[in-house]
Short mmCIF file of C-alpha atoms and ligand atoms in Angstrom, two decimals:
data_model
loop_
_atom_site.label_atom_id
_atom_site.label_comp_id
_atom_site.label_asym_id
_atom_site.label_seq_id
_atom_site.Cartn_x
_atom_site.Cartn_y
_atom_site.Cartn_z
CA MET A 1 15.17 16.15 -50.12
CA PRO A 2 18.47 14.80 -50.97
CA GLU A 3 18.05 10.84 -51.82
CA PHE A 4 20.51 8.77 -49.99
CA SER A 5 20.53 4.96 -50.41
CA GLU A 6 20.62 3.13 -47.47
CA ASN A 7 24.09 1.57 -48.12
CA GLN A 8 25.28 4.86 -48.29
CA ALA A 9 27.48 5.65 -45.42
CA CYS A 10 25.60 8.62 -44.11
CA TYR A 11 22.12 7.29 -44.09
CA PRO A 12 21.62 6.22 -40.62
CA PHE A 13 22.71 9.57 -39.80
CA TYR A 14 20.20 10.55 -42.05
CA ARG A 15 17.71 8.42 -40.76
CA ALA A 16 17.82 9.75 -37.59
CA GLY A 17 18.14 13.18 -38.67
CA LEU A 18 14.59 12.36 -39.80
CA VAL A 19 13.41 10.65 -36.89
CA GLN A 20 14.36 13.93 -34.91
CA GLY A 21 12.99 16.14 -37.48
CA LEU A 22 9.87 14.70 -37.51
CA MET A 23 9.80 14.10 -33.42
CA MET A 24 10.71 18.15 -33.31
CA ASP A 25 7.35 18.28 -36.03
CA LEU A 26 4.92 16.28 -33.60
CA LYS A 27 6.23 17.89 -30.21
CA SER A 28 5.37 21.71 -31.34
CA GLN A 29 1.85 20.64 -32.20
CA ILE A 30 1.68 20.09 -28.60
CA ASP A 31 -0.42 22.50 -26.69
CA GLN A 32 0.71 23.03 -23.37
CA GLU A 33 -2.16 25.34 -22.41
CA LYS A 34 -4.24 21.69 -22.16
CA LEU A 35 -1.72 19.13 -21.03
CA PRO A 36 -3.40 16.10 -19.70
CA ARG A 37 -2.13 16.17 -16.06
CA HIS A 38 -2.49 12.48 -15.76
CA ILE A 39 -1.74 10.14 -18.36
CA ALA A 40 -2.74 6.47 -17.69
CA VAL A 41 -1.15 3.36 -19.59
CA ILE A 42 -1.83 -0.10 -20.56
CA MET A 43 1.70 -1.35 -21.55
CA ASP A 44 0.59 -4.22 -24.43
CA GLY A 45 1.80 -6.65 -26.59
CA ASN A 46 5.05 -7.47 -25.06
CA GLY A 47 4.93 -10.86 -25.83
CA ARG A 48 3.97 -10.88 -29.20
CA TRP A 49 6.11 -8.60 -30.25
CA ALA A 50 8.77 -11.00 -29.07
CA LYS A 51 7.13 -13.63 -31.17
CA GLN A 52 7.71 -11.70 -33.88
CA HIS A 53 10.72 -11.57 -33.37
CA GLY A 54 11.23 -15.13 -32.64
CA LYS A 55 12.07 -14.97 -28.88
CA PRO A 56 10.86 -15.69 -25.89
CA ARG A 57 8.11 -13.28 -24.38
CA VAL A 58 10.50 -12.26 -21.46
CA PHE A 59 12.25 -10.67 -24.30
CA GLY A 60 9.49 -8.67 -24.53
CA HIS A 61 9.06 -7.59 -21.36
CA ARG A 62 13.04 -6.88 -21.22
CA ASN A 63 12.61 -4.81 -24.82
CA GLY A 64 9.33 -3.36 -22.91
CA VAL A 65 11.96 -1.71 -20.36
CA LYS A 66 13.64 1.00 -22.99
CA ALA A 67 9.65 2.34 -23.48
CA VAL A 68 8.99 2.30 -20.06
CA ARG A 69 12.24 4.97 -20.01
CA GLU A 70 11.19 7.28 -23.42
CA THR A 71 7.62 6.95 -21.83
CA THR A 72 8.60 8.29 -18.40
CA GLU A 73 11.27 11.02 -20.13
CA ALA A 74 8.83 12.49 -22.50
CA ALA A 75 5.99 12.68 -19.89
CA ALA A 76 8.14 14.60 -18.09
CA GLU A 77 9.88 17.02 -20.77
CA LEU A 78 6.62 18.10 -21.43
CA GLY A 79 5.04 18.64 -17.73
CA ILE A 80 2.96 15.81 -17.06
CA GLU A 81 2.05 15.49 -13.57
CA TYR A 82 1.10 12.08 -13.24
CA LEU A 83 1.91 9.32 -15.50
CA THR A 84 0.41 5.83 -14.58
CA LEU A 85 1.71 2.28 -16.61
CA TYR A 86 -0.26 -1.17 -15.88
CA ALA A 87 3.10 -3.57 -14.77
CA PHE A 88 0.84 -6.69 -13.73
CA SER A 89 -2.25 -6.95 -12.77
CA THR A 90 -4.20 -9.29 -10.36
CA GLU A 91 -5.01 -11.49 -13.38
CA ASN A 92 -1.40 -11.79 -14.60
CA TRP A 93 -0.54 -14.42 -11.44
CA LYS A 94 -2.19 -16.38 -14.13
CA ARG A 95 0.75 -16.66 -16.68
CA PRO A 96 3.29 -19.73 -17.03
CA GLN A 97 5.43 -19.12 -13.72
CA THR A 98 8.66 -18.81 -15.16
CA GLU A 99 7.02 -15.52 -16.73
CA VAL A 100 5.80 -14.42 -13.55
CA GLY A 101 8.74 -14.87 -11.85
CA ALA A 102 11.06 -13.14 -14.75
CA LEU A 103 8.86 -10.36 -14.40
CA MET A 104 8.91 -10.03 -10.78
CA HIS A 105 13.19 -9.96 -11.31
CA LEU A 106 12.89 -7.45 -14.18
CA LEU A 107 11.10 -5.19 -11.83
CA VAL A 108 13.57 -5.17 -9.49
CA GLU A 109 16.37 -4.84 -11.79
CA THR A 110 14.47 -1.70 -13.48
CA LEU A 111 14.07 -0.22 -9.54
CA HIS A 112 17.56 -0.43 -9.33
CA LYS A 113 18.90 0.29 -12.43
CA GLU A 114 16.44 3.59 -12.29
CA ILE A 115 15.77 4.53 -9.44
CA ASN A 116 19.01 7.56 -9.37
CA THR A 117 17.62 8.53 -12.43
CA LEU A 118 13.82 8.82 -11.57
CA SER A 119 15.81 11.58 -8.61
CA LYS A 120 18.15 13.03 -10.82
CA ASN A 121 14.80 14.21 -12.76
CA ASN A 122 13.36 15.36 -9.73
CA ILE A 123 10.76 12.81 -10.49
CA ARG A 124 8.53 10.50 -7.78
CA LEU A 125 7.79 7.24 -7.67
CA LYS A 126 4.37 5.50 -6.51
CA ALA A 127 2.97 2.34 -6.64
CA ILE A 128 -1.32 1.48 -7.05
CA GLY A 129 -2.28 -2.07 -6.04
CA GLN A 130 -2.19 -4.78 -3.08
CA ILE A 131 1.62 -4.50 -2.98
CA GLU A 132 2.54 -6.29 -0.49
CA LYS A 133 1.41 -9.50 -1.99
CA LEU A 134 4.13 -9.11 -4.19
CA PRO A 135 7.40 -11.25 -3.57
CA GLU A 136 9.66 -9.91 -1.28
CA LYS A 137 12.49 -8.59 -2.92
CA THR A 138 10.12 -7.14 -6.04
CA TYR A 139 8.13 -5.52 -3.17
CA LYS A 140 11.73 -4.37 -0.76
CA ALA A 141 12.89 -2.51 -4.38
CA LEU A 142 9.95 -0.95 -4.73
CA LEU A 143 9.30 0.32 -1.30
CA ASP A 144 12.62 1.88 -1.39
CA GLY A 145 12.10 3.68 -4.69
CA ILE A 146 9.13 5.51 -3.53
CA LYS A 147 10.73 6.05 -0.05
CA ASN A 148 14.21 7.51 -2.27
CA THR A 149 12.24 9.71 -4.28
CA ALA A 150 9.34 10.54 -2.08
CA GLY A 151 10.28 14.34 -1.90
CA ASN A 152 10.36 14.88 -5.39
CA THR A 153 8.29 16.64 -7.37
CA ARG A 154 8.55 17.58 -11.36
CA MET A 155 6.57 14.36 -11.98
CA THR A 156 4.84 11.18 -10.07
CA LEU A 157 5.26 7.89 -12.00
CA VAL A 158 2.59 5.41 -10.39
CA LEU A 159 3.08 1.50 -11.10
CA ALA A 160 0.02 -0.08 -10.92
CA LEU A 161 1.38 -3.51 -9.36
CA ASN A 162 -0.62 -6.31 -8.34
CA TYR A 163 -3.05 -4.17 -9.14
CA SER A 164 -7.19 -4.16 -10.50
CA ALA A 165 -9.70 -1.51 -10.50
CA LYS A 166 -12.12 -4.08 -9.20
CA TRP A 167 -10.16 -4.78 -6.06
CA ASP A 168 -9.32 -1.41 -5.71
CA ILE A 169 -13.58 -0.27 -5.76
CA VAL A 170 -14.13 -3.12 -3.39
CA GLN A 171 -11.52 -2.22 -1.25
CA ALA A 172 -12.17 1.67 -0.82
CA ALA A 173 -16.35 -0.34 -0.29
CA GLY A 174 -14.10 -1.74 2.67
CA LYS A 175 -12.95 1.29 4.38
CA LEU A 176 -15.92 3.26 3.90
CA ALA A 177 -17.77 0.25 5.61
CA GLU A 178 -15.07 0.11 8.63
CA LYS A 179 -15.62 4.09 9.02
CA ALA A 180 -19.20 3.98 8.95
CA ALA A 181 -19.24 0.96 11.57
CA ASP A 182 -16.78 3.55 14.09
CA LYS A 183 -19.18 5.98 13.44
CA VAL A 184 -16.22 8.40 11.78
CA ILE A 185 -18.56 8.91 8.55
CA LEU A 186 -22.68 8.70 8.58
CA PRO A 187 -23.70 6.56 5.70
CA GLY A 188 -25.82 9.84 4.39
CA GLU A 189 -21.59 11.30 3.89
CA ILE A 190 -20.47 8.88 1.34
CA ASP A 191 -20.24 10.83 -1.48
CA GLU A 192 -18.66 10.28 -4.68
CA THR A 193 -15.58 12.52 -2.86
CA ALA A 194 -15.91 10.12 -0.23
CA PHE A 195 -15.25 6.90 -2.25
CA ALA A 196 -12.51 8.59 -4.33
CA ASN A 197 -10.10 9.28 -0.67
CA GLU A 198 -10.66 5.70 0.08
CA LEU A 199 -9.75 4.33 -3.76
CA SER A 200 -5.45 3.94 -4.12
CA THR A 201 -5.09 6.83 -6.06
CA ALA A 202 -6.31 9.09 -3.75
CA GLY A 203 -5.17 12.74 -3.30
CA MET A 204 -3.89 11.87 -7.54
CA PRO A 205 -6.12 13.71 -10.22
CA ASP A 206 -8.51 11.42 -12.24
CA PRO A 207 -6.55 10.17 -15.70
CA GLU A 208 -7.42 12.51 -18.39
CA LEU A 209 -6.03 10.59 -21.51
CA LEU A 210 -6.13 6.57 -21.35
CA ILE A 211 -3.09 4.49 -23.70
CA ARG A 212 -4.02 1.36 -25.00
CA THR A 213 -0.93 -0.61 -27.20
CA SER A 214 -1.11 -3.43 -29.42
CA GLY A 215 -4.02 -2.55 -30.84
CA GLU A 216 -6.26 -4.21 -28.41
CA TYR A 217 -9.80 -2.27 -27.61
CA ARG A 218 -9.83 -2.94 -23.75
CA ILE A 219 -9.26 -1.88 -20.06
CA SER A 220 -8.64 -5.42 -18.94
CA ASN A 221 -9.97 -4.43 -14.82
CA PHE A 222 -7.46 -0.85 -14.91
CA LEU A 223 -9.15 2.36 -13.32
CA LEU A 224 -12.52 2.11 -14.30
CA TRP A 225 -13.81 4.75 -11.26
CA GLN A 226 -11.09 6.83 -12.34
CA ILE A 227 -11.08 6.93 -15.86
CA ALA A 228 -15.32 7.40 -15.91
CA TYR A 229 -14.20 11.03 -18.39
CA ALA A 230 -11.13 9.93 -20.08
CA GLU A 231 -10.24 10.25 -23.41
CA LEU A 232 -9.13 6.73 -24.84
CA PHE A 233 -6.07 5.69 -27.36
CA PHE A 234 -5.70 3.09 -28.87
CA SER A 235 -2.57 2.75 -30.53
CA PRO A 236 -1.35 -0.09 -33.46
CA VAL A 237 2.20 -0.49 -31.61
CA PHE A 238 3.44 -3.28 -30.08
CA TRP A 239 4.45 -1.69 -26.13
CA PRO A 240 7.94 -2.26 -26.74
CA GLU A 241 8.24 -0.15 -29.61
CA PHE A 242 6.94 2.78 -28.80
CA ARG A 243 8.73 5.82 -28.81
CA LYS A 244 8.51 9.27 -27.80
CA GLN A 245 7.00 10.53 -31.08
CA HIS A 246 4.12 7.99 -29.86
CA LEU A 247 3.26 9.75 -26.56
CA TYR A 248 2.93 12.82 -28.53
CA GLU A 249 0.56 11.39 -31.14
CA ALA A 250 -1.74 10.56 -28.61
CA ILE A 251 -1.43 13.83 -26.93
CA ILE A 252 -2.46 15.98 -29.93
CA ASP A 253 -5.34 13.13 -31.01
CA TYR A 254 -6.65 13.80 -27.08
CA GLN A 255 -5.99 17.57 -27.34
CA ARG A 256 -8.30 17.82 -31.12
CA ARG A 257 -11.26 16.02 -29.14
CA GLU A 258 -14.17 18.01 -27.81
CA ARG A 259 -14.53 17.33 -23.82
CA ARG A 260 -18.20 17.46 -23.13
CA PHE A 261 -18.59 16.21 -19.78
CA GLY A 262 -22.68 15.10 -20.31
CA GLN A 263 -23.27 19.09 -21.66
CA ILE A 264 -23.42 20.13 -25.28
CA SER A 265 -20.93 21.22 -27.60
CA GLU A 266 -22.38 24.84 -27.83
CA GLN A 267 -22.36 25.37 -24.02
CA VAL A 268 -18.37 23.60 -23.87
CA ILE A 269 -17.64 26.86 -26.68
CA ALA A 270 -19.44 28.79 -24.76
CA ASP A 271 -17.72 28.05 -21.42
CA LYS A 272 -14.44 28.36 -23.11
CA PRO A 273 -12.01 30.86 -21.46
CA VAL A 274 -11.31 33.83 -24.28
C1 FPP B 1 1.98 -6.95 -21.31
O1 FPP B 1 2.41 -6.89 -22.41
C2 FPP B 1 3.17 -6.42 -20.64
C3 FPP B 1 3.10 -6.73 -19.11
C4 FPP B 1 2.16 -7.63 -18.57
C5 FPP B 1 4.03 -6.34 -18.61
C6 FPP B 1 4.64 -4.45 -18.71
C7 FPP B 1 6.21 -5.53 -18.38
C8 FPP B 1 7.21 -4.11 -18.09
C9 FPP B 1 7.30 -3.95 -19.49
C10 FPP B 1 8.77 -4.30 -17.88
C11 FPP B 1 8.62 -3.79 -16.35
C12 FPP B 1 7.50 -2.53 -16.01
C13 FPP B 1 8.40 -1.54 -15.44
C14 FPP B 1 7.24 -0.09 -14.58
C15 FPP B 1 9.74 -1.42 -14.70
P1 FPP B 1 1.85 -8.65 -23.22
O2 FPP B 1 2.51 -9.33 -22.16
O3 FPP B 1 0.54 -8.90 -21.98
O4 FPP B 1 2.22 -8.94 -24.36
P2 FPP B 1 1.03 -9.76 -25.62
O5 FPP B 1 -0.70 -9.20 -24.87
O6 FPP B 1 1.83 -9.68 -26.59
O7 FPP B 1 0.76 -11.16 -24.96
#
């Protein structure tokens, strides 16, 4: 391999080529037959990344948008059907007002900027959470984005906004209670399918892979029902630095795992189609 030093003019091109090569190598290791249908991501580490760079927290969120773009693009290119991003939790309202305001503004700005790209790429936008309680401008930008991409079929990008898994479970229970009171459903008919049909994710497959960035090992009130059998992947990378190759790494790791769903290894092997 030729040696280049950083001050040589061609170094950036060499380095870009090297990164490209490594990425292609990772991508080629992905088994297209074993792709997760749904990937969920807890985007974490924006604030710490900004601090590392001596900048305010919002600088981290702004750079986080680049990671959102890359991850969405990579997932769509691979053929992932659903990508769910935890963009704002119910608990995030407790952050300083200036940060909440900046995040809401960034969401509006990003939605306005990116909706055309989503449309061009045949990506549908959806949202889960109590979105009607978001500031009016954010809510409107979101509804417009959802409406304008409703017919797209390649991939669904789901933004979890003002979302909490406990809220999701409680609101589903509430809806079922109302249906039972109205005699639309009998208590004995309430099973896992009936319950899942009332969750905000109704109609979507459960995520098979959940990624959390920034080296934290928590679920933070995200999709608790839906991740019952998800494989968990914890990346040490801060979200603003998350790139396509990190998504590939997570998928490769997921594909190497044996998903047993309560069975023993021999049963899983016997069930595999030959
Ligand atoms: C977590 O990092 C990040 C968030 C709560 C917000 C994520 C938002 C974006 C990336 C911006 C826009 C998103 C979309 C979908 C357009 P943190 O602030 O908790 O970081 P820390 O743990 O280091 O403090």
